[in-house]
Short mmCIF file of N, CA and C in Angstrom, two decimals:
data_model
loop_
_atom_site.label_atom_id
_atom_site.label_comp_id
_atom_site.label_asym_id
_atom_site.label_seq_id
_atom_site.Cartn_x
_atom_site.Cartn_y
_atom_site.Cartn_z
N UNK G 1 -0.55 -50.97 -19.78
CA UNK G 1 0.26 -50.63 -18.62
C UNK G 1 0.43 -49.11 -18.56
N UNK G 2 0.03 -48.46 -17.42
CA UNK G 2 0.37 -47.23 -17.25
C UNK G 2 1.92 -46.88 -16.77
N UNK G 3 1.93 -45.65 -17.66
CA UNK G 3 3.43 -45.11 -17.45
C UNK G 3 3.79 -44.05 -16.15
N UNK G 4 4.61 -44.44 -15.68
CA UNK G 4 4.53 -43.22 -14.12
C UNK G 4 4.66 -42.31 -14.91
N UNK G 5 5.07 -41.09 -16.18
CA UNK G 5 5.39 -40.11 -16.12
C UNK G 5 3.79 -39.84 -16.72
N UNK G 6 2.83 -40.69 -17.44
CA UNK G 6 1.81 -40.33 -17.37
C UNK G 6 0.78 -40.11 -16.07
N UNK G 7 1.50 -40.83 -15.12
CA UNK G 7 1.14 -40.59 -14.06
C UNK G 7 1.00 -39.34 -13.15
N UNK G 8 2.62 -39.10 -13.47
CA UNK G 8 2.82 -37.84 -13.21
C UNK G 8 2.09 -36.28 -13.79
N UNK G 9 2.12 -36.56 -14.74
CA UNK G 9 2.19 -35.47 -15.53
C UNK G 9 0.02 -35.40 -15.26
N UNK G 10 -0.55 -35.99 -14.53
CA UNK G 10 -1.76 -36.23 -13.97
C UNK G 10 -2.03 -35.40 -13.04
N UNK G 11 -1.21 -35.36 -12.04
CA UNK G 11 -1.16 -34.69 -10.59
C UNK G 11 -0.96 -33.20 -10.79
N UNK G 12 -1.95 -32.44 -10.24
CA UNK G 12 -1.94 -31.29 -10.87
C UNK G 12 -1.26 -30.66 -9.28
N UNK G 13 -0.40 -29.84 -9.23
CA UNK G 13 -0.28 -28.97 -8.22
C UNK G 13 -1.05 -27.98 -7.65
N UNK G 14 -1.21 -27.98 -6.70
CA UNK G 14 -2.17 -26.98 -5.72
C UNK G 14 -1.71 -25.85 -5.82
N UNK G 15 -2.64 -24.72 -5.56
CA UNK G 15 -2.52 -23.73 -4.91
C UNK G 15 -1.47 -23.06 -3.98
N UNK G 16 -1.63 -23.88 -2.77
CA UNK G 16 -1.17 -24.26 -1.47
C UNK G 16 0.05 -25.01 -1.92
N UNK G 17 0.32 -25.76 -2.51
CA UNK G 17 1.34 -26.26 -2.50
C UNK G 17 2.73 -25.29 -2.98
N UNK G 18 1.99 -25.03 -4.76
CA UNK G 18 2.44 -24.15 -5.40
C UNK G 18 3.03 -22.70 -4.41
N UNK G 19 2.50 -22.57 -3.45
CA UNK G 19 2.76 -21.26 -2.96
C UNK G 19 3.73 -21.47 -1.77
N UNK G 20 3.47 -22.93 -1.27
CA UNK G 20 4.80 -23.59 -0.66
C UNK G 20 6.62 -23.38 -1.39
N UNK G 21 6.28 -23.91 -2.42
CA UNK G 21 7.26 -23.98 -3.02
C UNK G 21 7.79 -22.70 -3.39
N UNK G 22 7.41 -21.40 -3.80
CA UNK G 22 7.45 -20.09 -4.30
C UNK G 22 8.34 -20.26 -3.00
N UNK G 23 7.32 -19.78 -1.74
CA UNK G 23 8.01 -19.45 0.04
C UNK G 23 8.98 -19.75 -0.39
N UNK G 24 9.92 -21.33 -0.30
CA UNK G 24 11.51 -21.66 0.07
C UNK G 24 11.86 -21.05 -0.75
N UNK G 25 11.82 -21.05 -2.05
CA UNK G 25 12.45 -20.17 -2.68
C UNK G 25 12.87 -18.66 -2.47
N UNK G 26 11.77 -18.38 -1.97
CA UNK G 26 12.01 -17.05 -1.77
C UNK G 26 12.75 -16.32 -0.22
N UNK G 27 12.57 -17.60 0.51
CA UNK G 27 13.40 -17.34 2.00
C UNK G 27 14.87 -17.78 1.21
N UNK G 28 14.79 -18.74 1.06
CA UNK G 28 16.17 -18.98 -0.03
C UNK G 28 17.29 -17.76 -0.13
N UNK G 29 16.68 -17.09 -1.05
CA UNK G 29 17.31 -15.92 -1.78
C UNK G 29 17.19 -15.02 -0.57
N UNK G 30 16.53 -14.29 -0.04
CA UNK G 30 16.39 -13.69 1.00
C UNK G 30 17.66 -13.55 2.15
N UNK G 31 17.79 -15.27 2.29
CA UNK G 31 18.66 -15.45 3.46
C UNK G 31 20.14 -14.96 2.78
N UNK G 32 20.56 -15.59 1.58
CA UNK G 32 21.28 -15.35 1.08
C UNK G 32 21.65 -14.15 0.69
N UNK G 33 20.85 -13.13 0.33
CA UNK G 33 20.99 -12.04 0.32
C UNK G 33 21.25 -11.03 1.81
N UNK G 34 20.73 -11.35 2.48
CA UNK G 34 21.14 -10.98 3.51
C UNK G 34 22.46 -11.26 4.49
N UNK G 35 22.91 -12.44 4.40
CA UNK G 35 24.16 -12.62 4.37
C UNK G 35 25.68 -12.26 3.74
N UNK G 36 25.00 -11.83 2.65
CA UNK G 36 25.53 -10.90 1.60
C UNK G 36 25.88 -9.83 2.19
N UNK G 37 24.63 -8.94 2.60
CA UNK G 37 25.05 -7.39 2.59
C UNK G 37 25.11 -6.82 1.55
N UNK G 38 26.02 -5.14 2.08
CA UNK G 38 25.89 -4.19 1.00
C UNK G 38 24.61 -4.80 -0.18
N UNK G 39 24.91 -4.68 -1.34
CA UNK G 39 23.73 -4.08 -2.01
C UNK G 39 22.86 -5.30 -2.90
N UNK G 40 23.32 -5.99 -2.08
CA UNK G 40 22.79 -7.79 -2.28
C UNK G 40 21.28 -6.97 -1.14
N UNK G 41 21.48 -6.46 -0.01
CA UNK G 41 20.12 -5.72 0.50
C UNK G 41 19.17 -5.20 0.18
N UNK G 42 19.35 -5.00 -1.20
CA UNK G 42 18.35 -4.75 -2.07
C UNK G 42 17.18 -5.73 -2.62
N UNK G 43 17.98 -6.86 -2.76
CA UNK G 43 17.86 -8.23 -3.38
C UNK G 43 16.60 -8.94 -2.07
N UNK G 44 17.55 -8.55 -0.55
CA UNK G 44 16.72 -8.65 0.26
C UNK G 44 15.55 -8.16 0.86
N UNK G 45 15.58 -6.85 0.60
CA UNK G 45 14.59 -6.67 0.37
C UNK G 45 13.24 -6.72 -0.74
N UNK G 46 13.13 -6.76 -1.54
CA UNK G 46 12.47 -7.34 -2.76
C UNK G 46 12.24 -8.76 -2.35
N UNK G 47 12.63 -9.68 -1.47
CA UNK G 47 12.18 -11.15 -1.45
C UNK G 47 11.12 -10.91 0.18
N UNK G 48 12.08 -10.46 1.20
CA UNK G 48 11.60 -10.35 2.13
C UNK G 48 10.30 -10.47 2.03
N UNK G 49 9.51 -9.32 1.63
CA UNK G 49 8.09 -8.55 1.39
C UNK G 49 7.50 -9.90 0.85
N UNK G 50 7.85 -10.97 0.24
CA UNK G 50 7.07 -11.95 -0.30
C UNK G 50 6.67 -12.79 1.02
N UNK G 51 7.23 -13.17 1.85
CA UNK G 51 7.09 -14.50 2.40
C UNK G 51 6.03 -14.62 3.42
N UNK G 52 5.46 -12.76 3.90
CA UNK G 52 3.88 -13.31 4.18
C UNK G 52 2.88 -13.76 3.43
N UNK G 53 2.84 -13.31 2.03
CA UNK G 53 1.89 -13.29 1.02
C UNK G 53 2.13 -15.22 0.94
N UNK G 54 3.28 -15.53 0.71
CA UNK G 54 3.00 -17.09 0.63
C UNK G 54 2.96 -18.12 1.66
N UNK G 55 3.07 -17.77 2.60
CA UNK G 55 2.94 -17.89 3.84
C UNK G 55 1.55 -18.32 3.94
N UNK G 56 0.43 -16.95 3.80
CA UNK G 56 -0.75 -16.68 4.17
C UNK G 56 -1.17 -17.65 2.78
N UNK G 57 -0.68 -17.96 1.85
CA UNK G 57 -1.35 -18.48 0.61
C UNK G 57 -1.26 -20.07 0.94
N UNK G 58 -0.05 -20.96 1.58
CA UNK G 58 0.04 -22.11 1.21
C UNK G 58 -0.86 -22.28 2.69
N UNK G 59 -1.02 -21.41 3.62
CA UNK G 59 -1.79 -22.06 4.45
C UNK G 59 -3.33 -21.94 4.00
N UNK G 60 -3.70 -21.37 2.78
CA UNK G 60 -5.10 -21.06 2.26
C UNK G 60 -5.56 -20.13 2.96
N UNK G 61 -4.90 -19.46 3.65
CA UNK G 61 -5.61 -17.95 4.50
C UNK G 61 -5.38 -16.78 3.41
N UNK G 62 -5.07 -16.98 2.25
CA UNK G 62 -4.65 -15.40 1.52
C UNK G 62 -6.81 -14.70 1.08
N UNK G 63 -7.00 -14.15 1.20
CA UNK G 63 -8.39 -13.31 0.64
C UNK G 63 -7.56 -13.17 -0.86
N UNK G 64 -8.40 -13.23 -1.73
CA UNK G 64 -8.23 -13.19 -3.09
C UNK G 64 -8.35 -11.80 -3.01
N UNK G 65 -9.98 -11.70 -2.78
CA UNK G 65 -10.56 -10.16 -2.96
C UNK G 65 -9.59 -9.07 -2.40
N UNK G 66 -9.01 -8.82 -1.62
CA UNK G 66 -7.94 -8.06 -0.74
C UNK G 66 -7.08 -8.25 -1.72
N UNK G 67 -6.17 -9.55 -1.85
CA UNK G 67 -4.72 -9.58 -2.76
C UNK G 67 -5.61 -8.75 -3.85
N UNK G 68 -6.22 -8.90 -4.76
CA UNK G 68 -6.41 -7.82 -5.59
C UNK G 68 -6.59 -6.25 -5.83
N UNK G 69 -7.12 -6.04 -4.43
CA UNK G 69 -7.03 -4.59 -4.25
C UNK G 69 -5.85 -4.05 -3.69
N UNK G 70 -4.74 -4.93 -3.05
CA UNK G 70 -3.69 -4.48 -2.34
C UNK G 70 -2.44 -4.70 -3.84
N UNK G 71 -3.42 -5.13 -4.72
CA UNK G 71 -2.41 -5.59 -5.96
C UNK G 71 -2.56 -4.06 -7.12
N UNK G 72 -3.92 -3.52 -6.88
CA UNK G 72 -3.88 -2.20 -7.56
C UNK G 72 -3.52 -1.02 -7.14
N UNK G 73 -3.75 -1.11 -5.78
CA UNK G 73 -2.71 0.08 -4.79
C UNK G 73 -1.41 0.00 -4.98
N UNK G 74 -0.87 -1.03 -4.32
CA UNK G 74 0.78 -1.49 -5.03
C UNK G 74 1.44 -0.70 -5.99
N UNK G 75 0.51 -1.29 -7.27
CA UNK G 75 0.83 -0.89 -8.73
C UNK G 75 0.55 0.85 -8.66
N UNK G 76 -0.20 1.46 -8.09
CA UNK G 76 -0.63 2.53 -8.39
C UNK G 76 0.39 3.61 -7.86
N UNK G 77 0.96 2.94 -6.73
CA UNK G 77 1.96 3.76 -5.65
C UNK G 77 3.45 3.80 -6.07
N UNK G 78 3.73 2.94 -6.95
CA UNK G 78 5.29 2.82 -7.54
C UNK G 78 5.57 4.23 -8.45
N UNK G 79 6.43 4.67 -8.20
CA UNK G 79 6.67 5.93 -8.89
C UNK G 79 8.40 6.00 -8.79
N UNK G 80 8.81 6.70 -9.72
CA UNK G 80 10.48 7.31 -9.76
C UNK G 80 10.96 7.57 -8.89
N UNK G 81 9.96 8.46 -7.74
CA UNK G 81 10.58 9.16 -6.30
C UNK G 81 10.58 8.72 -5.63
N UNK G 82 10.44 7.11 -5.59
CA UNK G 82 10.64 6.33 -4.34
C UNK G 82 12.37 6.20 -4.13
N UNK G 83 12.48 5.58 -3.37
CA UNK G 83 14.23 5.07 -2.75
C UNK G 83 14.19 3.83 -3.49
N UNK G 84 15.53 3.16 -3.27
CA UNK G 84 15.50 1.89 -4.17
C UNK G 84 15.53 0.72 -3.48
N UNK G 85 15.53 1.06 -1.97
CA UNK G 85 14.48 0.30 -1.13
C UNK G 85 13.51 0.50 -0.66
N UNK G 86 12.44 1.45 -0.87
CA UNK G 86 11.26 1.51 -1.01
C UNK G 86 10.64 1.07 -2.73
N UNK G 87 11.39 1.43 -3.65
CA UNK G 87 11.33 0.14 -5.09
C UNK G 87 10.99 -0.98 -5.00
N UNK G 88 12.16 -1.74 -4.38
CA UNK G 88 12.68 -2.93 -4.39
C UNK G 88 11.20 -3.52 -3.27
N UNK G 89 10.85 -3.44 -1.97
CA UNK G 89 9.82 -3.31 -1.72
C UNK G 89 8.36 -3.53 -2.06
N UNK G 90 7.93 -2.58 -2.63
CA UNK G 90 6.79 -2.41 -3.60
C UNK G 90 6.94 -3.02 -4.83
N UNK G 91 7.92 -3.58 -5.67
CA UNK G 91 7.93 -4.40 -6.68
C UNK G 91 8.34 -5.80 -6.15
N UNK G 92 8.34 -6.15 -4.91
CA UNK G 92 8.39 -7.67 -4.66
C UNK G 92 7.09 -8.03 -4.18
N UNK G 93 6.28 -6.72 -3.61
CA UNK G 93 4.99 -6.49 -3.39
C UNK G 93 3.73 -7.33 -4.24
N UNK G 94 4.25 -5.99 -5.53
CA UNK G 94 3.05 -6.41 -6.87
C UNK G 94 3.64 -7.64 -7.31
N UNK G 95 4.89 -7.70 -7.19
CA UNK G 95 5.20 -9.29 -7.79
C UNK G 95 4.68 -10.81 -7.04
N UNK G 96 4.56 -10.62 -5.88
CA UNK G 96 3.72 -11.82 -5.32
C UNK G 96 2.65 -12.01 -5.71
N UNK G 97 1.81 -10.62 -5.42
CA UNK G 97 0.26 -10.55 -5.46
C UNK G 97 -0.29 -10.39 -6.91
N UNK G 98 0.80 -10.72 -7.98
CA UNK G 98 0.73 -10.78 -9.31
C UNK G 98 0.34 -12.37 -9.65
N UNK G 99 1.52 -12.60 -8.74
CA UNK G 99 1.92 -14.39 -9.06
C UNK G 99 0.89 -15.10 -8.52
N UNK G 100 0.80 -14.86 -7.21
CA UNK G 100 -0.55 -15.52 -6.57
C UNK G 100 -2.16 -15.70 -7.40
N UNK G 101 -2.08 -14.29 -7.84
CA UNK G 101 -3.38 -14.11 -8.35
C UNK G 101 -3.71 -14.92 -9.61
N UNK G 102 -2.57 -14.81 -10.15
CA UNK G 102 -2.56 -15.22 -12.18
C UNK G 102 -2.82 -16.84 -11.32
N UNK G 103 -2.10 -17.17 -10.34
CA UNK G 103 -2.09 -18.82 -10.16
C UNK G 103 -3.41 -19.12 -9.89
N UNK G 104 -3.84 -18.66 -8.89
CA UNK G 104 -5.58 -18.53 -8.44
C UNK G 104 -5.97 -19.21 -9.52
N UNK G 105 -6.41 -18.07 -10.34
CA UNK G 105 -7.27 -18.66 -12.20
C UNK G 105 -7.06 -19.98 -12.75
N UNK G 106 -5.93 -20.54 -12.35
CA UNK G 106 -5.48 -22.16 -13.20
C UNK G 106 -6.90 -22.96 -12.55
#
């Protein structure tokens, strides 16, 4: 007799799905942060910047090749003299196109 959690534990998650799930999360926090204000805006910004990248991912439109080069520019452009919403920004940036990518490889 098969066990549902062997069942489960079968079903591998997608891509697309996986990048579904990231999205709510990340409108999630977003909204919330923005409702917030003051310096919860920070917060919002850093999520904001995600939700085309998963957007464009769970519908399978993301270019790998691109997320990778827009993933070494990113990284290359972060520096001290930015603002800490131009930070916050560019590190929710490389952080998608980090996450996306490492997921890609599974």
């Amino acid at each position: 007799m098969i066990k549902l959690l062997d069942i489960l534990t079968e079903v591998k998650e997608t891509f697309e799905s996986f990048a579904t799930i990231r999205g709510k999360g990340a409108s999630k926090i977003s909204e919330n942060a923005e409702k917030k204000g003051g310096l919860a805006l920070l917060t919002w910004h850093h999520f904001k910047v995600k939700l085309p990248y998963y957007k464009k991912a769970a519908e399978g439109k993301l270019d790998m090749e691109k997320a990778k080069s827009e993933f070494e520019d990113t990284y290359k452009k972060i520096s001290l003299d930015m603002t800490q919403t131009e930070f916050q920004r560019e590190m929710g940036r490389l952080e998608v196109l980090g996450e996306l990518l490492i997921r890609n490889k599974k």
